[in-house]
Amino acid sequence: MVRSAVRRCLGLAAVALPLIAFGAESETGPATDRVPFASSYQPLPAQAVLLKNATILTGTGQRLEHGDVLIADGRIRQVGSDLAAGAASEYDASGLWLTPGIIDVHSHIGVYSNPGVEGHSDGNESVAPNTAEVWAEHSVWPQDPAFITALAGGITTLQILPGSANLFGGRGVTLKAVPGVSVMDMKFPDAPYGMKMACGENPKRLYKSRRRSPATRMGNIAVVREAWIDATEYRDKLQAHAEGHGKKPKRDLELETLAGALNGEILVHNHCYRADEMSLMIDVAHEFGYQITAFHHAVEAYKIADKLRDNGICSAIWADWWGAKMEAFDGIPANGVILDQADACVVVHSDSKVGIQRLNQEAAKIMRAAAEVDIEIAPEHAIQWISKNAAEALGILEQTGTVEPGKMADLVLWSHNPFSVYARPVRVYIDGAVAFDLDDQSANPVSDFSLGTTSLHEAQP
């Protein structure tokens, strides 16, 4: 993904800096000291700016009319009214709405890249029910144009996950929606890894067709439990060795990921539709002592809202998608409403390169479903489903997800109330830099694949 020629040069320069630094380090220490696959993310060039007189939804449940936000050095410095710009420039946001950057916890952009051809199908290592050893970041193609269309929809952060063919699909990775030559240039600094698990029809259907286990839901659970038994033993051997007891086990990428999940260092994101299966997976988690961060898709989460709340598990859901297969048949539009009223964690996700462009409208559908039963959900509350709660599910809430001083300046200025069908992002800021500008197409990223078609994009209304 690239920008204009000037910005492209800036981006490449930003990428080159860590390589130069590494070269210097290699003269004084062994190359093996370098952490593999570390983020090389560098914020885009930014200037201090005061965004004035916007309607602000902070993501903390607050709404400020005629509010100001001062951003500098990539961070939110002040939030309030009648703030002084000081040395910062001013941007008149009168009539606009300002929210945290939108976060999608479930995307396959880059691992199922556009154009959708077999050569770009890199999301499912569907050769065994347990492929915890694979990492989605090793499949991500940064030139996928869908990163840019997501950004134009207000997305500032997204988690890229492996697919759901396997019970353990592998590690996910959290990215900033910025240009990068390598996926490491996009990798959210210090974000914990996620691990994709899957329940239900997908794994049993695939492996039954190959006449191997799991072929049923009971087979699913058995294979999952066997994997956790192995992971527990691996973790215990590592711990014993660290305490001076026993031989260190041979490094195993599969068990390394699972042990990380057992230790809470890797967050468990579990694809699961039915309430009964979610309940079983909670029992499995209790058996082996790990925490499920979120159930993804969760169309029947409303049936166990209290249990999900009591276990501290988020439900990452669509607003009204259902019925594509048997396990998705009992979805209802009020799913998110019931969860929200039970004070359970609600996250609206996409699982779609199209849906990710309008997560605000997906959240608005849940607000409408609430209104149909005379429950009013205010915009300042609903925005949390696609910002604060999503950030919490990715383990990055201390860095982003709300409009509060000290956090990354990941922000969206909207033309209207973001839950209106007329709303469009006017500007998207990532770490205080203008990453997308509706009124200045020349400033926006263009993927290598899209070069030569930019003028066609600009011609569209």
XYZ file of C-alpha atoms in Angstrom, residues 20-455:
436
model
C 19.844 0.677 9.554
C 19.604 0.479 13.303
C 19.702 -3.308 13.154
C 22.800 -3.174 11.017
C 24.533 -1.134 13.679
C 23.467 -3.540 16.389
C 24.704 -6.536 14.449
C 28.260 -5.252 14.750
C 28.158 -5.512 18.525
C 25.982 -8.505 19.096
C 24.844 -11.705 17.465
C 21.994 -11.520 14.974
C 20.089 -14.025 17.106
C 19.477 -11.248 19.670
C 16.959 -9.740 17.307
C 13.344 -10.532 18.125
C 11.857 -12.191 15.034
C 8.713 -10.745 13.526
C 8.818 -7.663 15.738
C 6.724 -4.676 14.745
C 8.552 -2.121 12.616
C 5.592 0.259 12.690
C 6.446 3.931 12.420
C 3.646 6.520 12.661
C 3.010 8.615 9.575
C 4.310 12.194 9.690
C 1.940 14.352 11.740
C 1.548 17.884 13.009
C -0.116 19.129 16.164
C -3.717 20.120 15.511
C -6.709 21.295 17.502
C -9.978 19.819 16.268
C -12.585 22.370 17.280
C -16.286 22.412 17.911
C -17.240 18.826 17.110
C -19.849 16.577 18.685
C -17.594 14.117 20.461
C -18.473 10.558 21.405
C -15.575 9.702 23.665
C -16.042 5.934 23.706
C -16.275 6.059 27.504
C -20.026 6.636 27.431
C -19.720 10.420 27.336
C -20.926 12.887 24.720
C -19.531 16.390 24.422
C -21.322 19.027 22.380
C -19.118 21.696 20.778
C -16.058 19.848 22.051
C -12.384 20.204 21.201
C -9.567 17.652 20.963
C -5.913 18.673 20.945
C -3.544 16.142 19.416
C 0.256 16.376 19.300
C 3.128 13.940 18.895
C 0.658 11.260 17.866
C -1.254 11.389 21.140
C -4.459 12.954 22.428
C -3.326 15.741 24.732
C -6.537 17.434 25.828
C -10.285 16.892 25.484
C -12.749 19.598 26.457
C -14.278 22.898 25.385
C -12.717 26.187 24.341
C -9.226 24.704 24.341
C -6.305 26.878 23.327
C -4.446 25.793 20.213
C -1.066 27.103 21.313
C 1.430 26.158 18.620
C -0.991 23.696 17.001
C -2.943 24.408 13.849
C -6.730 24.508 14.046
C -9.302 22.459 12.134
C -12.884 23.671 12.259
C -14.985 20.577 12.903
C -18.250 22.456 13.325
C -21.150 20.252 12.312
C -18.978 17.109 12.368
C -18.967 14.213 14.810
C -15.753 12.892 16.317
C -15.287 9.340 17.607
C -12.438 6.985 18.439
C -11.030 5.133 15.453
C -13.176 2.136 14.566
C -11.726 -1.285 15.430
C -12.655 -4.575 13.794
C -11.719 -7.648 15.828
C -12.439 -10.112 13.023
C -11.063 -9.607 9.543
C -9.373 -11.718 6.877
C -8.101 -8.810 4.800
C -4.642 -9.608 3.518
C -4.979 -13.368 4.021
C -7.850 -13.594 1.520
C -6.679 -10.688 -0.587
C -8.320 -8.931 -3.491
C -8.634 -9.931 -6.241
C -10.150 -13.108 -4.845
C -8.193 -15.738 -6.731
C -6.809 -19.061 -5.578
C -3.329 -17.629 -5.462
C -4.516 -15.211 -2.750
C -6.216 -17.854 -0.602
C -3.895 -17.920 2.417
C -6.308 -17.899 5.362
C -6.798 -21.577 6.206
C -3.991 -24.052 6.776
C -6.630 -26.754 6.483
C -4.397 -29.809 6.666
C -5.013 -30.790 10.292
C -7.555 -29.898 13.000
C -4.822 -28.317 15.099
C -2.573 -25.845 13.304
C -1.821 -23.584 16.239
C 1.723 -23.293 14.864
C 0.770 -20.996 11.962
C 0.649 -17.210 12.246
C -1.741 -15.133 10.133
C 0.860 -12.387 9.736
C 2.929 -14.727 7.592
C 0.101 -14.754 5.046
C -0.871 -11.067 5.085
C -0.364 -9.235 1.766
C -0.070 -5.527 2.626
C -1.046 -4.530 -0.926
C -4.598 -5.841 -0.531
C -6.764 -2.864 -1.619
C -9.305 -3.819 1.050
C -7.069 -2.242 3.693
C -7.702 1.109 2.033
C -11.459 0.706 1.688
C -11.599 -0.304 5.344
C -9.658 2.828 6.258
C -12.139 4.914 4.261
C -14.853 3.443 6.475
C -13.156 4.736 9.609
C -11.157 1.620 10.507
C -7.904 2.451 12.293
C -7.109 -0.966 13.798
C -8.068 -4.494 12.797
C -7.264 -8.020 13.850
C -6.436 -10.403 11.026
C -7.373 -13.961 11.897
C -6.873 -17.341 10.249
C -10.026 -19.005 8.972
C -12.257 -21.442 10.842
C -11.541 -24.731 9.081
C -9.549 -25.992 12.042
C -10.269 -26.292 15.760
C -7.052 -24.363 16.346
C -6.500 -22.117 13.337
C -3.330 -20.362 14.486
C -2.310 -16.929 15.683
C -4.006 -13.707 14.650
C -2.273 -10.360 14.380
C -3.438 -6.832 15.192
C -2.611 -4.189 12.595
C -2.894 -0.461 12.117
C -4.647 0.499 8.862
C -1.575 2.192 7.434
C 0.638 1.620 4.385
C 3.407 -0.901 4.702
C 5.833 -2.740 2.472
C 5.918 -5.548 5.015
C 3.130 -6.529 7.366
C 5.579 -5.751 10.173
C 5.291 -2.074 9.155
C 1.576 -2.298 10.015
C 1.825 -4.386 13.165
C 0.301 -2.683 16.212
C 3.207 -2.131 18.626
C 3.076 -4.374 21.684
C -0.402 -5.730 20.948
C -0.804 -9.268 22.290
C -1.362 -12.062 19.845
C -4.766 -13.626 19.417
C -5.369 -17.313 18.763
C -8.208 -18.474 16.537
C -10.273 -21.435 17.667
C -13.402 -22.799 16.020
C -16.425 -24.778 17.157
C -19.139 -26.552 15.311
C -19.819 -27.276 11.704
C -16.739 -26.018 9.890
C -14.067 -28.311 11.381
C -16.290 -31.383 11.657
C -17.538 -30.987 8.095
C -14.050 -30.653 6.652
C -12.437 -33.517 8.509
C -15.433 -35.836 8.194
C -15.087 -35.427 4.433
C -11.521 -36.690 4.839
C -12.687 -39.621 6.988
C -10.710 -38.553 9.994
C -11.380 -37.005 13.389
C -13.130 -34.776 14.247
C -16.223 -35.904 12.379
C -18.716 -34.878 15.050
C -19.115 -32.223 17.732
C -17.998 -34.733 20.378
C -14.930 -35.314 18.234
C -14.330 -31.559 18.204
C -14.267 -31.387 21.981
C -12.098 -34.509 22.314
C -9.447 -33.183 19.945
C -9.462 -29.809 21.704
C -9.022 -31.396 25.127
C -6.176 -33.615 23.911
C -4.398 -30.561 22.573
C -4.729 -28.725 25.872
C -3.384 -31.778 27.767
C -0.262 -31.703 25.585
C 0.044 -27.951 25.995
C -0.261 -28.159 29.763
C 2.546 -30.716 29.896
C 4.725 -28.575 27.614
C 4.088 -25.467 29.713
C 4.871 -27.326 32.937
C 8.161 -28.656 31.531
C 9.171 -25.158 30.478
C 8.304 -23.810 33.890
C 10.187 -26.592 35.670
C 13.249 -25.983 33.521
C 13.092 -22.271 34.290
C 13.103 -23.160 37.995
C 16.156 -25.373 37.560
C 14.392 -28.697 37.295
C 14.491 -31.019 34.309
C 15.520 -30.715 30.693
C 14.140 -27.971 28.528
C 11.746 -29.499 25.981
C 12.467 -29.138 22.281
C 10.849 -26.012 20.920
C 7.435 -26.771 19.408
C 5.610 -23.973 17.562
C 2.185 -25.536 18.009
C 2.565 -26.093 21.738
C 4.271 -22.735 22.150
C 1.127 -20.962 20.983
C -1.158 -23.101 23.117
C 1.037 -22.636 26.185
C 0.913 -18.889 25.568
C -2.867 -19.059 25.648
C -2.781 -21.058 28.875
C -0.550 -18.400 30.414
C -2.851 -15.587 29.271
C -0.181 -14.063 27.030
C -2.144 -14.957 23.884
C -5.838 -14.042 23.760
C -8.310 -16.752 22.763
C -10.792 -15.755 20.046
C -13.257 -18.597 19.588
C -15.490 -18.885 16.508
C -18.724 -20.346 17.903
C -22.390 -19.887 16.952
C -24.556 -21.958 19.264
C -25.191 -21.277 22.938
C -24.742 -24.929 23.922
C -21.335 -25.088 22.254
C -20.211 -21.823 23.813
C -21.192 -23.265 27.195
C -19.127 -26.385 26.512
C -16.117 -24.324 25.481
C -16.410 -22.375 28.734
C -16.279 -25.708 30.565
C -13.177 -26.704 28.597
C -11.572 -23.382 29.503
C -12.346 -24.004 33.161
C -10.913 -27.515 32.935
C -7.556 -26.259 31.690
C -7.509 -22.844 33.334
C -7.447 -20.459 30.387
C -9.589 -17.445 29.588
C -11.732 -17.082 26.478
C -11.520 -13.456 25.404
C -14.358 -13.449 22.887
C -16.747 -15.726 21.079
C -16.889 -14.654 17.452
C -20.133 -14.780 15.421
C -22.024 -15.852 18.585
C -25.488 -15.675 17.017
C -27.001 -17.435 20.049
C -25.119 -15.441 22.668
C -28.394 -13.904 23.828
C -29.363 -17.297 25.310
C -26.446 -17.231 27.759
C -25.901 -13.499 28.233
C -25.559 -13.824 32.007
C -23.005 -16.640 31.713
C -20.912 -14.665 29.242
C -21.002 -11.613 31.502
C -20.072 -13.623 34.592
C -17.147 -15.243 32.750
C -15.879 -11.939 31.356
C -16.268 -13.046 27.735
C -17.104 -10.633 24.927
C -19.503 -11.542 22.138
C -18.286 -10.385 18.739
C -21.416 -10.361 16.605
C -23.088 -9.223 13.431
C -26.210 -7.129 13.735
C -28.564 -9.380 11.808
C -26.652 -11.938 9.744
C -27.940 -15.466 10.234
C -29.179 -18.647 8.547
C -26.319 -19.480 6.169
C -25.935 -22.852 7.866
C -27.750 -24.843 10.503
C -25.710 -23.600 13.452
C -26.496 -20.012 12.446
C -30.231 -20.590 12.236
C -31.358 -19.190 15.586
C -29.928 -15.710 15.240
C -32.168 -12.779 16.116
C -31.761 -9.010 15.530
C -32.086 -8.408 19.275
C -28.985 -10.505 20.081
C -26.853 -7.451 20.794
C -29.667 -5.716 22.651
C -30.154 -8.599 25.077
C -26.412 -8.868 25.675
C -26.131 -5.146 26.241
C -29.079 -5.057 28.633
C -27.450 -7.898 30.592
C -24.290 -5.778 30.895
C -22.337 -8.319 28.872
C -19.543 -7.160 26.565
C -20.776 -6.489 23.019
C -18.447 -6.084 20.042
C -19.692 -5.592 16.494
C -17.392 -7.302 14.003
C -17.362 -7.755 10.238
C -15.700 -10.983 9.032
C -16.100 -9.263 5.672
C -14.066 -6.974 3.442
C -17.341 -5.197 2.605
C -18.953 -5.131 6.036
C -15.803 -3.662 7.578
C -16.474 -0.485 5.584
C -19.673 0.231 7.527
C -19.368 -1.179 11.038
C -21.044 2.028 12.232
C -24.170 1.076 10.310
C -24.056 -2.469 11.686
C -24.069 -0.986 15.194
C -26.949 1.261 14.157
C -28.995 -1.803 13.233
C -28.700 -3.021 16.826
C -29.836 0.391 18.050
C -32.853 0.057 15.769
C -33.611 -3.434 17.099
C -33.585 -1.952 20.596
C -35.889 0.876 19.568
C -38.390 -1.652 18.245
C -38.867 -2.888 21.815
C -38.830 0.636 23.280
C -35.228 0.532 24.481
C -33.274 3.631 23.596
C -29.534 3.172 23.186
C -27.704 6.473 22.871
C -24.912 7.013 20.324
C -22.410 7.659 23.124
C -23.113 4.149 24.414
C -23.315 2.316 21.093
C -19.977 3.664 19.867
C -18.287 1.498 22.504
C -19.283 -1.649 20.571
C -16.908 -0.679 17.754
C -14.244 1.139 19.733
C -13.697 0.657 23.471
C -15.020 -2.913 23.756
C -13.179 -3.953 20.623
C -9.933 -2.476 21.950
C -10.415 -4.331 25.204
C -10.966 -7.614 23.331
C -7.653 -7.089 21.542
C -5.770 -6.160 24.709
C -4.952 -2.643 23.483
C -7.412 -0.517 25.466
C -4.609 1.235 27.332
C -3.365 2.534 23.978
C -6.459 3.257 21.878
C -10.240 2.794 21.661
C -11.382 5.942 23.482
C -10.927 9.701 23.181
C -8.920 10.347 26.325
C -5.698 12.256 27.013
C -2.588 10.128 26.644
C -4.012 7.664 24.166
C -3.007 7.237 20.536
C -4.709 9.885 18.412
C -6.731 7.345 16.419
C -9.834 9.350 15.566
C -12.602 9.679 12.987
C -14.407 12.859 11.960
C -17.832 11.996 10.536
C -20.050 14.075 8.256
C -23.133 13.187 10.311
C -24.108 11.235 13.395
C -22.045 8.066 12.768
C -25.164 5.935 13.181
C -26.926 7.702 10.328
C -26.989 6.028 6.917
C -25.716 9.339 5.527
C -22.575 9.387 7.685
C -19.185 9.177 5.976
C -15.743 9.568 7.474
C -14.451 12.996 6.497
C -11.046 12.470 8.031
C -9.397 9.512 9.696
C -6.445 10.127 11.987
C -4.000 7.405 12.976
C -1.459 8.372 15.609
C -2.324 12.005 14.914
C -1.610 11.806 11.171
C -4.269 12.259 8.517
C -4.493 8.724 7.167
C -7.595 9.374 5.047
C -9.138 12.607 3.786
C -12.462 12.529 1.941
C -11.766 15.907 0.369
C -8.189 15.235 -0.715
C -7.911 11.942 -2.584
C -4.309 12.651 -3.506
C -3.380 12.289 0.149
C -4.928 8.861 0.520
C -3.153 5.515 0.256
C -3.131 3.577 -2.994
C -2.097 -0.057 -3.107
C 0.394 -1.243 -5.688
C -2.396 -3.350 -7.147
C -4.590 -0.250 -7.603
C -1.973 1.951 -9.250
C -3.326 3.291 -12.506
C -6.930 3.174 -11.350
C -6.753 5.999 -8.830
C -8.235 8.507 -11.272
